[in-house]
Structures are given as C-alpha cells and as structure tokens.
mmCIF file of C-alpha atoms in Angstrom:
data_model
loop_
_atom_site.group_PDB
_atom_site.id
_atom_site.type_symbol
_atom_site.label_atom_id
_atom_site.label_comp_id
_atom_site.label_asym_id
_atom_site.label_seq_id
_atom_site.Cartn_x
_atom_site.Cartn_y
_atom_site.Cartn_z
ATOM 1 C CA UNK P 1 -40.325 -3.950 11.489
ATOM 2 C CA UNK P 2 -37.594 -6.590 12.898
ATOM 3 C CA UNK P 3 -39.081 -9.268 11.041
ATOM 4 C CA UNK P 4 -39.364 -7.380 7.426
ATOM 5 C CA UNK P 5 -35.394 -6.810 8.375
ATOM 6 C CA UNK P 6 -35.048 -9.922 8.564
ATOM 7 C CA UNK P 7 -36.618 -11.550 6.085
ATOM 8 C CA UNK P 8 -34.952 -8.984 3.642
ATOM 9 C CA UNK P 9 -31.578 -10.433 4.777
ATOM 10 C CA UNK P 10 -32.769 -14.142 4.102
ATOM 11 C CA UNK P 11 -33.615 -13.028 0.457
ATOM 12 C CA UNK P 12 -30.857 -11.289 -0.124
ATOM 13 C CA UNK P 13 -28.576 -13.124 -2.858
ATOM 14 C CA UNK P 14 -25.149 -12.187 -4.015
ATOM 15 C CA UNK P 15 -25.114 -10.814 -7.484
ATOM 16 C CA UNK P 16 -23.314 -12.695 -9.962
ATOM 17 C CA UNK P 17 -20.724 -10.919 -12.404
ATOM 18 C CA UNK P 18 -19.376 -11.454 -16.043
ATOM 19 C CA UNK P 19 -16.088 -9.673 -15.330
ATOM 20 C CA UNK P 20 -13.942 -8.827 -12.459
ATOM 21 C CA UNK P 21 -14.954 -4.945 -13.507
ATOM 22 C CA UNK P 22 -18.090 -5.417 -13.509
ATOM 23 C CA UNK P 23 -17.963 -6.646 -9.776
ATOM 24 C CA UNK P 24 -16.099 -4.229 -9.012
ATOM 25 C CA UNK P 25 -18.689 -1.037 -10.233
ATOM 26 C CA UNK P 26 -20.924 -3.265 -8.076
ATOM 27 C CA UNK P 27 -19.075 -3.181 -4.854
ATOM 28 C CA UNK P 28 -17.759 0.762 -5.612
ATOM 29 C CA UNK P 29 -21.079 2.143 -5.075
ATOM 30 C CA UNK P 30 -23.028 -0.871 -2.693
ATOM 31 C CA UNK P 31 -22.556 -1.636 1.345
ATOM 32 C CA UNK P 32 -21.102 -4.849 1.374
ATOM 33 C CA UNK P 33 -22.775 -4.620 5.141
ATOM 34 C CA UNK P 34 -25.758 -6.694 3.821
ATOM 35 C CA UNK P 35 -23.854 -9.539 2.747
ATOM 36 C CA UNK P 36 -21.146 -9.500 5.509
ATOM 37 C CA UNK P 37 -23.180 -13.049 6.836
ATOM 38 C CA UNK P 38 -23.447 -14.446 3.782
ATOM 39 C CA UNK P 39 -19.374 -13.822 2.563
ATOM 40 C CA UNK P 40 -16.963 -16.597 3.242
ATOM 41 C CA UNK P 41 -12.892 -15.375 4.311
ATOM 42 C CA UNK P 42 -10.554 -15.684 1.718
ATOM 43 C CA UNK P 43 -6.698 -16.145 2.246
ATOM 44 C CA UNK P 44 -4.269 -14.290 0.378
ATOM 45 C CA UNK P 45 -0.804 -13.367 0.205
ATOM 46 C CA UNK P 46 0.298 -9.606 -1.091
ATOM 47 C CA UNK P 47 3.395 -9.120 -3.151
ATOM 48 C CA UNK P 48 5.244 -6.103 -2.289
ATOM 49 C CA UNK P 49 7.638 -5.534 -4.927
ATOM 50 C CA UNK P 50 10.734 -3.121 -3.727
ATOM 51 C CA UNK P 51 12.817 -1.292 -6.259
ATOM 52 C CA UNK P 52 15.896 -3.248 -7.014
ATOM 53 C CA UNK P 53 19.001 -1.869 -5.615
ATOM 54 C CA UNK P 54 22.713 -2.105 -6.193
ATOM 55 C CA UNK P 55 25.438 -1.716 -4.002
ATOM 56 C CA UNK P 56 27.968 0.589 -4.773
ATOM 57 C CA UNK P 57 31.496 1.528 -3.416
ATOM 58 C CA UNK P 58 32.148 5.786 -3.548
ATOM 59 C CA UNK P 59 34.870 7.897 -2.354
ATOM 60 C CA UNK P 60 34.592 10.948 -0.558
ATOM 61 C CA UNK P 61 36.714 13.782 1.059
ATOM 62 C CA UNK P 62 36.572 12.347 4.892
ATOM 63 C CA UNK P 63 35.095 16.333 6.076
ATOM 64 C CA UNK P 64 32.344 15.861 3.345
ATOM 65 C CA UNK P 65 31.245 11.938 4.601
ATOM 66 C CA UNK P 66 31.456 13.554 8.362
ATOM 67 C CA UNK P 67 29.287 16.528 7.443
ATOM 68 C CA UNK P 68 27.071 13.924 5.604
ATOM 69 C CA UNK P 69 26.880 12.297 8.965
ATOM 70 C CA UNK P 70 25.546 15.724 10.990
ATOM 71 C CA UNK P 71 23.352 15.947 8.854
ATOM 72 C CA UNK P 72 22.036 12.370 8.413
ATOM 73 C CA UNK P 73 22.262 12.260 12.129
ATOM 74 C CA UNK P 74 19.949 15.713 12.788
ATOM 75 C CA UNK P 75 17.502 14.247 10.333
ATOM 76 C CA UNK P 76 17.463 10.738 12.427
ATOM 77 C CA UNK P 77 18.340 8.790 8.945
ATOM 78 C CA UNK P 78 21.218 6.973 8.204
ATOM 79 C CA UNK P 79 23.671 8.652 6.311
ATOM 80 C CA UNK P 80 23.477 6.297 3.203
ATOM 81 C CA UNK P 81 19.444 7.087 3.070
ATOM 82 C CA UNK P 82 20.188 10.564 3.394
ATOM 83 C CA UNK P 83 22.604 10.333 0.335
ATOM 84 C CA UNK P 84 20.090 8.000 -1.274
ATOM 85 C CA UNK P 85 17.699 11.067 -1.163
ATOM 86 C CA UNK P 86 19.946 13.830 -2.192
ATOM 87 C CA UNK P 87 20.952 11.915 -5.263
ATOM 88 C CA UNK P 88 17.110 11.373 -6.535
ATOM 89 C CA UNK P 89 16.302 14.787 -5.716
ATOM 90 C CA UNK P 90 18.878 15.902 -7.796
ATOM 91 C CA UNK P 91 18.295 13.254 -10.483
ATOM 92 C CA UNK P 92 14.912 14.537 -10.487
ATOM 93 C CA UNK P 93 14.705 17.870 -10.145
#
C-alpha cells in the first residue's frame, strides 16, 4: 500500500488556474498537504496600514486629568488611550 502512496505523490501535478479566484476556490476546499513537497517558499512583505493620527493639544480642569489618570491607571492603559477610547465610544455610540 506504501508504494501506491507513493506513486500517487509522484503523479500528483499542481493544478493550473485562469484567475487568482479561481485558485483560490481550489485551495478553500483541497489539503495543500499533498503538494507541501512539491511547493517552493515564497518571500513577502505585509503592509500593515495604521489609522492616521493627529496630535492634538486640550485643556482640562487639573481634578478631571488626575481622575483620568486613576482611572487610566486601574485599567493598566495610559491615560491618553483611555481618553482615545472614551471619545470613540462616544463618537460612536
């Protein structure tokens, strides 16, 4: 049973494709597991794109920026994230 193994693996060819999509139906729903031998590493570099920010300058009451702090600090965030996140919530909710 080795051998038919085997030889199954030496006539095994990589599909060709018309379209990016179309490989990729292919490899959605096959093992790439029979191929692994027969693939050859590819390099690439991914670009993770962060959303642009802007500094700003703010004023606030010194108790309110020191209660910011507690809180930020309880939280184990800095106090700028914390206000970061406070800000969308509100912006989104």
């Amino acid at each position: 049973m080795e051998q038919k193994n085997q030889k199954d693996l030496k006539e095994l060819e990589l599909p060709q494709f018309d379209s990016e999509e179309e490989e990729a139906e292919y490899w959605a729903n096959h093992s790439t597991a029979p191929y692994w031998d027969k693939m050859e590493p590819e390099e690439f570099q991914v670009a993770v794109e962060r959303p642009r920010k802007k500094l700003i300058s703010i004023r606030l009451d010194s108790d309110c920026l020191e209660r910011i702090k507690v809180v930020a600090n309880r939280k184990g965030i800095p106090y700028q994230t914390l206000i970061q996140m406070w800000l969308k919530e509100k912006i989104q909710g």
